[in-house]
Amino acid sequence: MESEITKTKRYAYSYNQYEDEGKNASSLIEDMLSDPDFGGLNGIVIGSWGGPWEESCQPLIDGIAANTDRFSHIQSLFIGDMDYEDCEVSWIMQGNYEKLWDAMPQLKELTIKGSTDLSLGRISHEHLESLTIICGGLPPAVIRQIQEARLPNLKKLLLYVGVDYYGFDGDADTVREFLEASDFPRLSYLGIADSELQDEMAEVVLNCKYIRQIHTLDLSCGTLTDKGGALLLETLPALPNIKKLDIHYHYLTDGMMQNIAQLPIETDTSEQCEAEEDDGDIFRIAMLTE
């Protein structure tokens, strides 16, 4: 699917192409470079490379690094754009992105889906403005790599924290340390999403050093309850810099949703969820945990 406005095109293989024709990550690079449309694009979205549950995307990253000049016009890159029919997010085999930072100095936007075998390496990039990682569990080792990154022009950071079972074996202090130690002077959109500890994450984010410089706060896709909602109601009126709050997919009550909707900012409180109870235990599930 191609957009004429953004000049972005999606490249992907079906399961049959993988099984019957031997298509894989290496051939996908070749097919992209031979595509007549490729030279006119400024964005690439890469879906399934055939068997993403058993073969990593490393040949894609290596292929870009080996053809730096051919990819010099690409400013937006998404690797792993697939739904469960292609591959469950926790099964997507990612790769090591360290070569990408030097290979694509013009890159402004990077989105990665999946965290299995993911490594960002040593991150240093002058022009990257947006980094999004969508996954069911973000390993603390990857969080530390972002923490140590040199990204002077980063404006948007959206991290799906996820749950222990899928890779995030940290806690709220992991995110607190990350936000304290990182250095993103131009950050204006901060998203810590998809956490089963979303009330705790909300407290951490509302007290971080970036809270007075960002204009968009994203705490979506997690287990946010009225406890976290009350913190938002208490804190946000004193933060005129924040113009938008995204908390879609949450566990707020109707009354709390109404109170938050009355804040003098743009709010997204869609996808209200209800906790489940089993033998007296209450269960709330983050959105992307399968």
PDB file of C-alpha atoms in Angstrom:
ATOM      1  CA  MET A   1       0.000   0.000   0.000  1.00  0.00           C
ATOM      2  CA  GLU A   2       1.434   3.350  -1.048  1.00  0.00           C
ATOM      3  CA  SER A   3       0.733   6.910  -0.050  1.00  0.00           C
ATOM      4  CA  GLU A   4       1.312   9.553  -2.717  1.00  0.00           C
ATOM      5  CA  ILE A   5       1.536  12.306  -0.108  1.00  0.00           C
ATOM      6  CA  THR A   6       4.257  10.832   2.072  1.00  0.00           C
ATOM      7  CA  LYS A   7       5.780   8.678  -0.689  1.00  0.00           C
ATOM      8  CA  THR A   8       5.905   5.687   1.616  1.00  0.00           C
ATOM      9  CA  LYS A   9       5.583   2.093   0.414  1.00  0.00           C
ATOM     10  CA  ARG A  10       5.124  -1.164   2.282  1.00  0.00           C
ATOM     11  CA  TYR A  11       7.148  -4.245   1.351  1.00  0.00           C
ATOM     12  CA  ALA A  12       6.233  -7.687   2.653  1.00  0.00           C
ATOM     13  CA  TYR A  13       6.018 -11.356   1.742  1.00  0.00           C
ATOM     14  CA  SER A  14       3.200 -13.794   2.268  1.00  0.00           C
ATOM     15  CA  TYR A  15       3.685 -17.151   3.932  1.00  0.00           C
ATOM     16  CA  ASN A  16       3.314 -18.848   0.543  1.00  0.00           C
ATOM     17  CA  GLN A  17       6.072 -16.717  -0.961  1.00  0.00           C
ATOM     18  CA  TYR A  18       8.318 -17.779   1.890  1.00  0.00           C
ATOM     19  CA  GLU A  19       7.441 -21.479   1.721  1.00  0.00           C
ATOM     20  CA  ASP A  20       7.007 -21.972  -2.031  1.00  0.00           C
ATOM     21  CA  GLU A  21       9.349 -19.379  -3.534  1.00  0.00           C
ATOM     22  CA  GLY A  22      12.072 -19.188  -0.895  1.00  0.00           C
ATOM     23  CA  LYS A  23      11.554 -15.482  -0.292  1.00  0.00           C
ATOM     24  CA  ASN A  24      13.303 -14.128   2.810  1.00  0.00           C
ATOM     25  CA  ALA A  25      14.869 -11.027   4.320  1.00  0.00           C
ATOM     26  CA  SER A  26      17.796 -11.085   1.881  1.00  0.00           C
ATOM     27  CA  SER A  27      15.594 -11.268  -1.194  1.00  0.00           C
ATOM     28  CA  LEU A  28      13.366  -8.517   0.171  1.00  0.00           C
ATOM     29  CA  ILE A  29      16.286  -6.097  -0.010  1.00  0.00           C
ATOM     30  CA  GLU A  30      16.881  -7.118  -3.628  1.00  0.00           C
ATOM     31  CA  ASP A  31      13.202  -6.689  -4.478  1.00  0.00           C
ATOM     32  CA  MET A  32      13.104  -3.236  -2.899  1.00  0.00           C
ATOM     33  CA  LEU A  33      16.152  -2.036  -4.805  1.00  0.00           C
ATOM     34  CA  SER A  34      14.770  -3.365  -8.099  1.00  0.00           C
ATOM     35  CA  ASP A  35      11.362  -1.760  -7.572  1.00  0.00           C
ATOM     36  CA  PRO A  36      10.824   1.118 -10.070  1.00  0.00           C
ATOM     37  CA  ASP A  37       9.070   3.096  -7.329  1.00  0.00           C
ATOM     38  CA  PHE A  38      11.925   2.818  -4.864  1.00  0.00           C
ATOM     39  CA  GLY A  39      13.927   5.850  -5.987  1.00  0.00           C
ATOM     40  CA  GLY A  40      10.971   8.153  -5.457  1.00  0.00           C
ATOM     41  CA  LEU A  41      10.202   7.088  -1.922  1.00  0.00           C
ATOM     42  CA  ASN A  42      11.108   8.822   1.319  1.00  0.00           C
ATOM     43  CA  GLY A  43       9.635   6.163   3.582  1.00  0.00           C
ATOM     44  CA  ILE A  44       9.696   2.367   3.781  1.00  0.00           C
ATOM     45  CA  VAL A  45       7.434   0.096   5.816  1.00  0.00           C
ATOM     46  CA  ILE A  46       8.622  -3.497   6.017  1.00  0.00           C
ATOM     47  CA  GLY A  47       6.136  -6.165   6.987  1.00  0.00           C
ATOM     48  CA  SER A  48       6.788  -9.886   7.119  1.00  0.00           C
ATOM     49  CA  TRP A  49      10.016 -10.995   5.479  1.00  0.00           C
ATOM     50  CA  GLY A  50       8.533 -14.452   5.043  1.00  0.00           C
ATOM     51  CA  GLY A  51       9.307 -16.361   8.211  1.00  0.00           C
ATOM     52  CA  PRO A  52       9.881 -13.720  10.895  1.00  0.00           C
ATOM     53  CA  TRP A  53       9.256 -16.289  13.635  1.00  0.00           C
ATOM     54  CA  GLU A  54      12.304 -18.328  12.636  1.00  0.00           C
ATOM     55  CA  GLU A  55      14.538 -15.954  10.664  1.00  0.00           C
ATOM     56  CA  SER A  56      15.615 -12.565  11.962  1.00  0.00           C
ATOM     57  CA  CYS A  57      15.508  -9.293  10.080  1.00  0.00           C
ATOM     58  CA  GLN A  58      19.308  -8.979  10.303  1.00  0.00           C
ATOM     59  CA  PRO A  59      19.790  -9.405   6.514  1.00  0.00           C
ATOM     60  CA  LEU A  60      17.546  -6.361   6.051  1.00  0.00           C
ATOM     61  CA  ILE A  61      19.659  -4.222   8.356  1.00  0.00           C
ATOM     62  CA  ASP A  62      22.882  -5.539   6.824  1.00  0.00           C
ATOM     63  CA  GLY A  63      21.474  -4.989   3.329  1.00  0.00           C
ATOM     64  CA  ILE A  64      20.699  -1.367   4.078  1.00  0.00           C
ATOM     65  CA  ALA A  65      24.197  -0.888   5.525  1.00  0.00           C
ATOM     66  CA  ALA A  66      25.736  -2.467   2.413  1.00  0.00           C
ATOM     67  CA  ASN A  67      23.774  -0.144   0.115  1.00  0.00           C
ATOM     68  CA  THR A  68      23.984   3.124   1.998  1.00  0.00           C
ATOM     69  CA  ASP A  69      23.908   5.290  -1.143  1.00  0.00           C
ATOM     70  CA  ARG A  70      20.859   3.489  -2.508  1.00  0.00           C
ATOM     71  CA  PHE A  71      18.947   4.196   0.723  1.00  0.00           C
ATOM     72  CA  SER A  72      20.130   7.792   1.163  1.00  0.00           C
ATOM     73  CA  HIS A  73      16.682   9.230   0.315  1.00  0.00           C
ATOM     74  CA  ILE A  74      14.820   7.222   2.945  1.00  0.00           C
ATOM     75  CA  GLN A  75      13.861   9.328   5.959  1.00  0.00           C
ATOM     76  CA  SER A  76      11.290   7.040   7.587  1.00  0.00           C
ATOM     77  CA  LEU A  77      11.762   3.326   8.304  1.00  0.00           C
ATOM     78  CA  PHE A  78       9.436   0.809   9.981  1.00  0.00           C
ATOM     79  CA  ILE A  79      10.702  -2.750  10.379  1.00  0.00           C
ATOM     80  CA  GLY A  80       8.230  -5.352  11.595  1.00  0.00           C
ATOM     81  CA  ASP A  81       4.843  -3.976  10.546  1.00  0.00           C
ATOM     82  CA  MET A  82       2.718  -7.108  10.855  1.00  0.00           C
ATOM     83  CA  ASP A  83      -0.322  -8.317  12.759  1.00  0.00           C
ATOM     84  CA  TYR A  84      -0.954 -11.661  14.422  1.00  0.00           C
ATOM     85  CA  GLU A  85      -2.012 -13.250  11.132  1.00  0.00           C
ATOM     86  CA  ASP A  86       1.551 -12.764   9.884  1.00  0.00           C
ATOM     87  CA  CYS A  87       3.323 -13.338  13.184  1.00  0.00           C
ATOM     88  CA  GLU A  88       2.594 -12.804  16.870  1.00  0.00           C
ATOM     89  CA  VAL A  89       4.551  -9.780  18.056  1.00  0.00           C
ATOM     90  CA  SER A  90       6.446 -11.810  20.661  1.00  0.00           C
ATOM     91  CA  TRP A  91       7.635 -14.187  17.925  1.00  0.00           C
ATOM     92  CA  ILE A  92       9.068 -11.516  15.613  1.00  0.00           C
ATOM     93  CA  MET A  93      12.814 -12.062  15.452  1.00  0.00           C
ATOM     94  CA  GLN A  94      14.471  -8.677  15.367  1.00  0.00           C
ATOM     95  CA  GLY A  95      18.179  -7.890  14.961  1.00  0.00           C
ATOM     96  CA  ASN A  96      21.094  -5.643  15.864  1.00  0.00           C
ATOM     97  CA  TYR A  97      20.584  -2.095  14.603  1.00  0.00           C
ATOM     98  CA  GLU A  98      24.043  -0.718  15.395  1.00  0.00           C
ATOM     99  CA  LYS A  99      25.074  -0.541  11.720  1.00  0.00           C
ATOM    100  CA  LEU A 100      21.952   1.450  10.871  1.00  0.00           C
ATOM    101  CA  TRP A 101      22.946   4.638  12.674  1.00  0.00           C
ATOM    102  CA  ASP A 102      25.934   5.294  10.416  1.00  0.00           C
ATOM    103  CA  ALA A 103      24.300   3.770   7.341  1.00  0.00           C
ATOM    104  CA  MET A 104      21.312   6.136   7.392  1.00  0.00           C
ATOM    105  CA  PRO A 105      22.497   9.543   8.648  1.00  0.00           C
ATOM    106  CA  GLN A 106      19.456  11.169   7.010  1.00  0.00           C
ATOM    107  CA  LEU A 107      16.941   9.012   8.904  1.00  0.00           C
ATOM    108  CA  LYS A 108      14.336  10.999  10.834  1.00  0.00           C
ATOM    109  CA  GLU A 109      11.893   8.330  11.977  1.00  0.00           C
ATOM    110  CA  LEU A 110      12.471   4.734  13.072  1.00  0.00           C
ATOM    111  CA  THR A 111       9.768   2.322  14.211  1.00  0.00           C
ATOM    112  CA  ILE A 112      10.551  -1.223  15.322  1.00  0.00           C
ATOM    113  CA  LYS A 113       7.979  -3.904  16.124  1.00  0.00           C
ATOM    114  CA  GLY A 114       9.071  -6.910  18.149  1.00  0.00           C
ATOM    115  CA  SER A 115      11.798  -7.268  20.747  1.00  0.00           C
ATOM    116  CA  THR A 116      13.064 -10.847  20.457  1.00  0.00           C
ATOM    117  CA  ASP A 117      16.860 -10.656  19.930  1.00  0.00           C
ATOM    118  CA  LEU A 118      16.593  -6.878  19.584  1.00  0.00           C
ATOM    119  CA  SER A 119      19.685  -4.765  20.132  1.00  0.00           C
ATOM    120  CA  LEU A 120      20.148  -1.110  19.225  1.00  0.00           C
ATOM    121  CA  GLY A 121      23.882  -1.137  19.852  1.00  0.00           C
ATOM    122  CA  ARG A 122      25.675   2.136  20.468  1.00  0.00           C
ATOM    123  CA  ILE A 123      23.247   4.839  19.346  1.00  0.00           C
ATOM    124  CA  SER A 124      24.551   8.098  17.951  1.00  0.00           C
ATOM    125  CA  HIS A 125      22.543   9.966  15.350  1.00  0.00           C
ATOM    126  CA  GLU A 126      22.302  13.662  14.568  1.00  0.00           C
ATOM    127  CA  HIS A 127      18.962  13.811  12.771  1.00  0.00           C
ATOM    128  CA  LEU A 128      16.651  11.143  14.214  1.00  0.00           C
ATOM    129  CA  GLU A 129      13.468  12.839  15.419  1.00  0.00           C
ATOM    130  CA  SER A 130      11.232   9.895  16.268  1.00  0.00           C
ATOM    131  CA  LEU A 131      11.894   6.483  17.838  1.00  0.00           C
ATOM    132  CA  THR A 132       9.072   4.029  18.487  1.00  0.00           C
ATOM    133  CA  ILE A 133       9.405   0.453  19.734  1.00  0.00           C
ATOM    134  CA  ILE A 134       6.241  -1.650  19.748  1.00  0.00           C
ATOM    135  CA  CYS A 135       6.498  -4.934  21.622  1.00  0.00           C
ATOM    136  CA  GLY A 136       5.026  -7.107  24.337  1.00  0.00           C
ATOM    137  CA  GLY A 137       8.075  -6.707  26.561  1.00  0.00           C
ATOM    138  CA  LEU A 138      11.036  -4.340  26.181  1.00  0.00           C
ATOM    139  CA  PRO A 139      14.242  -5.796  27.654  1.00  0.00           C
ATOM    140  CA  PRO A 140      15.994  -3.486  30.164  1.00  0.00           C
ATOM    141  CA  ALA A 141      19.203  -3.948  28.139  1.00  0.00           C
ATOM    142  CA  VAL A 142      17.520  -2.174  25.207  1.00  0.00           C
ATOM    143  CA  ILE A 143      16.190   0.527  27.540  1.00  0.00           C
ATOM    144  CA  ARG A 144      19.760   1.125  28.738  1.00  0.00           C
ATOM    145  CA  GLN A 145      20.963   1.452  25.148  1.00  0.00           C
ATOM    146  CA  ILE A 146      18.390   4.193  24.573  1.00  0.00           C
ATOM    147  CA  GLN A 147      19.323   5.721  27.923  1.00  0.00           C
ATOM    148  CA  GLU A 148      22.923   6.069  26.745  1.00  0.00           C
ATOM    149  CA  ALA A 149      21.978   7.248  23.246  1.00  0.00           C
ATOM    150  CA  ARG A 150      23.187  10.440  21.686  1.00  0.00           C
ATOM    151  CA  LEU A 151      20.091  11.756  19.899  1.00  0.00           C
ATOM    152  CA  PRO A 152      20.243  15.561  20.062  1.00  0.00           C
ATOM    153  CA  ASN A 153      17.241  16.076  17.775  1.00  0.00           C
ATOM    154  CA  LEU A 154      14.918  13.411  19.151  1.00  0.00           C
ATOM    155  CA  LYS A 155      11.416  14.863  19.493  1.00  0.00           C
ATOM    156  CA  LYS A 156       9.246  11.764  19.891  1.00  0.00           C
ATOM    157  CA  LEU A 157       9.978   8.714  22.019  1.00  0.00           C
ATOM    158  CA  LEU A 158       7.334   6.004  22.369  1.00  0.00           C
ATOM    159  CA  LEU A 159       8.258   2.789  24.154  1.00  0.00           C
ATOM    160  CA  TYR A 160       5.932  -0.140  24.726  1.00  0.00           C
ATOM    161  CA  VAL A 161       7.261  -1.409  28.047  1.00  0.00           C
ATOM    162  CA  GLY A 162       5.212  -4.597  28.120  1.00  0.00           C
ATOM    163  CA  VAL A 163       5.396  -7.375  30.665  1.00  0.00           C
ATOM    164  CA  ASP A 164       7.917  -9.702  32.277  1.00  0.00           C
ATOM    165  CA  TYR A 165       6.808 -12.795  30.359  1.00  0.00           C
ATOM    166  CA  TYR A 166       7.660 -11.146  27.036  1.00  0.00           C
ATOM    167  CA  GLY A 167      10.943  -9.499  28.002  1.00  0.00           C
ATOM    168  CA  PHE A 168      10.480  -6.607  30.432  1.00  0.00           C
ATOM    169  CA  ASP A 169      11.943  -7.994  33.634  1.00  0.00           C
ATOM    170  CA  GLY A 170      12.322  -4.550  35.171  1.00  0.00           C
ATOM    171  CA  ASP A 171      10.039  -2.302  37.203  1.00  0.00           C
ATOM    172  CA  ALA A 172       9.102   1.349  37.597  1.00  0.00           C
ATOM    173  CA  ASP A 173      12.610   2.124  38.887  1.00  0.00           C
ATOM    174  CA  THR A 174      14.020   0.864  35.572  1.00  0.00           C
ATOM    175  CA  VAL A 175      12.037   3.538  33.767  1.00  0.00           C
ATOM    176  CA  ARG A 176      12.794   6.150  36.433  1.00  0.00           C
ATOM    177  CA  GLU A 177      16.530   5.607  36.018  1.00  0.00           C
ATOM    178  CA  PHE A 178      16.164   5.717  32.238  1.00  0.00           C
ATOM    179  CA  LEU A 179      14.343   9.050  32.312  1.00  0.00           C
ATOM    180  CA  GLU A 180      16.793  10.546  34.802  1.00  0.00           C
ATOM    181  CA  ALA A 181      19.957   9.463  32.983  1.00  0.00           C
ATOM    182  CA  SER A 182      18.959  10.004  29.356  1.00  0.00           C
ATOM    183  CA  ASP A 183      19.556  13.282  27.547  1.00  0.00           C
ATOM    184  CA  PHE A 184      17.034  14.321  24.886  1.00  0.00           C
ATOM    185  CA  PRO A 185      17.030  18.127  24.883  1.00  0.00           C
ATOM    186  CA  ARG A 186      14.385  18.511  22.163  1.00  0.00           C
ATOM    187  CA  LEU A 187      11.942  15.850  23.348  1.00  0.00           C
ATOM    188  CA  SER A 188       8.333  17.002  22.973  1.00  0.00           C
ATOM    189  CA  TYR A 189       6.429  13.667  22.863  1.00  0.00           C
ATOM    190  CA  LEU A 190       7.020  11.122  25.599  1.00  0.00           C
ATOM    191  CA  GLY A 191       5.246   7.788  25.593  1.00  0.00           C
ATOM    192  CA  ILE A 192       5.675   5.046  28.186  1.00  0.00           C
ATOM    193  CA  ALA A 193       2.951   2.652  27.093  1.00  0.00           C
ATOM    194  CA  ASP A 194       1.631  -0.898  27.384  1.00  0.00           C
ATOM    195  CA  SER A 195       2.671  -1.502  30.978  1.00  0.00           C
ATOM    196  CA  GLU A 196       0.968  -3.707  33.557  1.00  0.00           C
ATOM    197  CA  LEU A 197       2.367  -1.217  36.100  1.00  0.00           C
ATOM    198  CA  GLN A 198       0.839   1.819  34.415  1.00  0.00           C
ATOM    199  CA  ASP A 199      -0.178   3.644  37.598  1.00  0.00           C
ATOM    200  CA  GLU A 200       3.427   3.435  38.807  1.00  0.00           C
ATOM    201  CA  MET A 201       4.706   4.437  35.389  1.00  0.00           C
ATOM    202  CA  ALA A 202       2.402   7.451  35.405  1.00  0.00           C
ATOM    203  CA  GLU A 203       3.893   8.609  38.705  1.00  0.00           C
ATOM    204  CA  VAL A 204       7.424   8.155  37.378  1.00  0.00           C
ATOM    205  CA  VAL A 205       6.726  10.067  34.175  1.00  0.00           C
ATOM    206  CA  LEU A 206       4.872  12.892  35.927  1.00  0.00           C
ATOM    207  CA  ASN A 207       7.933  13.461  38.100  1.00  0.00           C
ATOM    208  CA  CYS A 208      10.599  13.127  35.404  1.00  0.00           C
ATOM    209  CA  LYS A 209      12.778  15.935  34.102  1.00  0.00           C
ATOM    210  CA  TYR A 210      11.038  15.992  30.703  1.00  0.00           C
ATOM    211  CA  ILE A 211       7.559  16.674  32.058  1.00  0.00           C
ATOM    212  CA  ARG A 212       7.876  20.463  31.748  1.00  0.00           C
ATOM    213  CA  GLN A 213       9.162  20.411  28.175  1.00  0.00           C
ATOM    214  CA  ILE A 214       6.918  17.911  26.409  1.00  0.00           C
ATOM    215  CA  HIS A 215       3.633  18.817  24.712  1.00  0.00           C
ATOM    216  CA  THR A 216       2.294  15.237  24.353  1.00  0.00           C
ATOM    217  CA  LEU A 217       2.095  12.700  27.165  1.00  0.00           C
ATOM    218  CA  ASP A 218       1.314   9.130  26.112  1.00  0.00           C
ATOM    219  CA  LEU A 219       0.418   6.624  28.829  1.00  0.00           C
ATOM    220  CA  SER A 220      -1.759   4.477  26.608  1.00  0.00           C
ATOM    221  CA  CYS A 221      -2.317   0.739  26.211  1.00  0.00           C
ATOM    222  CA  GLY A 222      -1.627  -0.150  29.849  1.00  0.00           C
ATOM    223  CA  THR A 223      -3.444  -0.902  33.080  1.00  0.00           C
ATOM    224  CA  LEU A 224      -4.061   2.705  34.137  1.00  0.00           C
ATOM    225  CA  THR A 225      -6.681   2.897  36.903  1.00  0.00           C
ATOM    226  CA  ASP A 226      -8.273   5.716  38.868  1.00  0.00           C
ATOM    227  CA  LYS A 227      -5.138   5.838  41.026  1.00  0.00           C
ATOM    228  CA  GLY A 228      -3.096   6.957  38.023  1.00  0.00           C
ATOM    229  CA  GLY A 229      -5.990   9.072  36.787  1.00  0.00           C
ATOM    230  CA  ALA A 230      -6.035  10.989  40.071  1.00  0.00           C
ATOM    231  CA  LEU A 231      -2.325  11.742  39.668  1.00  0.00           C
ATOM    232  CA  LEU A 232      -2.989  13.096  36.183  1.00  0.00           C
ATOM    233  CA  LEU A 233      -5.822  15.309  37.435  1.00  0.00           C
ATOM    234  CA  GLU A 234      -3.645  16.627  40.251  1.00  0.00           C
ATOM    235  CA  THR A 235      -0.525  17.278  38.174  1.00  0.00           C
ATOM    236  CA  LEU A 236      -1.523  18.300  34.654  1.00  0.00           C
ATOM    237  CA  PRO A 237      -3.239  21.620  35.501  1.00  0.00           C
ATOM    238  CA  ALA A 238       0.165  22.911  36.627  1.00  0.00           C
ATOM    239  CA  LEU A 239       1.771  21.903  33.323  1.00  0.00           C
ATOM    240  CA  PRO A 240       0.542  24.313  30.624  1.00  0.00           C
ATOM    241  CA  ASN A 241       3.139  22.948  28.207  1.00  0.00           C
ATOM    242  CA  ILE A 242       1.198  19.680  27.846  1.00  0.00           C
ATOM    243  CA  LYS A 243      -1.396  20.016  25.099  1.00  0.00           C
ATOM    244  CA  LYS A 244      -2.343  16.379  24.557  1.00  0.00           C
ATOM    245  CA  LEU A 245      -2.856  13.353  26.795  1.00  0.00           C
ATOM    246  CA  ASP A 246      -3.216   9.909  25.252  1.00  0.00           C
ATOM    247  CA  ILE A 247      -4.425   7.216  27.646  1.00  0.00           C
ATOM    248  CA  HIS A 248      -6.473   5.100  25.246  1.00  0.00           C
ATOM    249  CA  TYR A 249      -6.930   1.525  26.434  1.00  0.00           C
ATOM    250  CA  HIS A 250      -7.242   1.930  30.191  1.00  0.00           C
ATOM    251  CA  TYR A 251      -9.144   0.784  33.283  1.00  0.00           C
ATOM    252  CA  LEU A 252     -10.578   4.104  34.445  1.00  0.00           C
ATOM    253  CA  THR A 253     -14.087   4.396  35.821  1.00  0.00           C
ATOM    254  CA  ASP A 254     -16.703   6.466  34.005  1.00  0.00           C
ATOM    255  CA  GLY A 255     -16.390   9.288  36.517  1.00  0.00           C
ATOM    256  CA  MET A 256     -12.632   9.511  36.194  1.00  0.00           C
ATOM    257  CA  MET A 257     -12.877   9.485  32.414  1.00  0.00           C
ATOM    258  CA  GLN A 258     -15.297  12.407  32.557  1.00  0.00           C
ATOM    259  CA  ASN A 259     -13.032  14.358  34.904  1.00  0.00           C
ATOM    260  CA  ILE A 260     -10.005  13.840  32.670  1.00  0.00           C
ATOM    261  CA  ALA A 261     -12.000  14.773  29.579  1.00  0.00           C
ATOM    262  CA  GLN A 262     -12.718  18.138  31.242  1.00  0.00           C
ATOM    263  CA  LEU A 263      -9.042  19.058  31.382  1.00  0.00           C
ATOM    264  CA  PRO A 264      -8.297  22.019  29.074  1.00  0.00           C
ATOM    265  CA  ILE A 265      -6.203  19.850  26.757  1.00  0.00           C
ATOM    266  CA  GLU A 266      -6.808  17.319  24.003  1.00  0.00           C
ATOM    267  CA  THR A 267      -7.445  13.905  25.554  1.00  0.00           C
ATOM    268  CA  ASP A 268      -7.915  10.386  24.196  1.00  0.00           C
ATOM    269  CA  THR A 269      -9.738   8.229  26.742  1.00  0.00           C
ATOM    270  CA  SER A 270     -11.080   5.663  24.281  1.00  0.00           C
ATOM    271  CA  GLU A 271     -11.050   1.875  24.751  1.00  0.00           C
ATOM    272  CA  GLN A 272     -12.195   1.618  28.336  1.00  0.00           C
ATOM    273  CA  CYS A 273     -11.535  -1.867  29.750  1.00  0.00           C
ATOM    274  CA  GLU A 274     -12.992  -3.751  32.683  1.00  0.00           C
ATOM    275  CA  ALA A 275     -10.906  -5.756  35.130  1.00  0.00           C
ATOM    276  CA  GLU A 276     -11.565  -9.467  35.373  1.00  0.00           C
ATOM    277  CA  GLU A 277     -12.042 -11.280  38.666  1.00  0.00           C
ATOM    278  CA  ASP A 278     -11.193 -14.883  39.447  1.00  0.00           C
ATOM    279  CA  ASP A 279     -11.554 -16.314  42.956  1.00  0.00           C
ATOM    280  CA  GLY A 280     -11.233 -12.852  44.441  1.00  0.00           C
ATOM    281  CA  ASP A 281      -8.175 -11.884  42.404  1.00  0.00           C
ATOM    282  CA  ILE A 282      -8.406  -8.871  40.101  1.00  0.00           C
ATOM    283  CA  PHE A 283      -6.703  -9.039  36.721  1.00  0.00           C
ATOM    284  CA  ARG A 284      -5.876  -6.132  34.432  1.00  0.00           C
ATOM    285  CA  ILE A 285      -3.996  -6.830  31.231  1.00  0.00           C
ATOM    286  CA  ALA A 286      -1.913  -4.442  29.144  1.00  0.00           C
ATOM    287  CA  MET A 287      -2.999  -4.254  25.518  1.00  0.00           C
ATOM    288  CA  LEU A 288      -0.088  -5.889  23.708  1.00  0.00           C
ATOM    289  CA  THR A 289       0.630  -8.956  25.776  1.00  0.00           C
ATOM    290  CA  GLU A 290      -1.144 -11.611  23.658  1.00  0.00           C
TER     291      GLU A 290
END
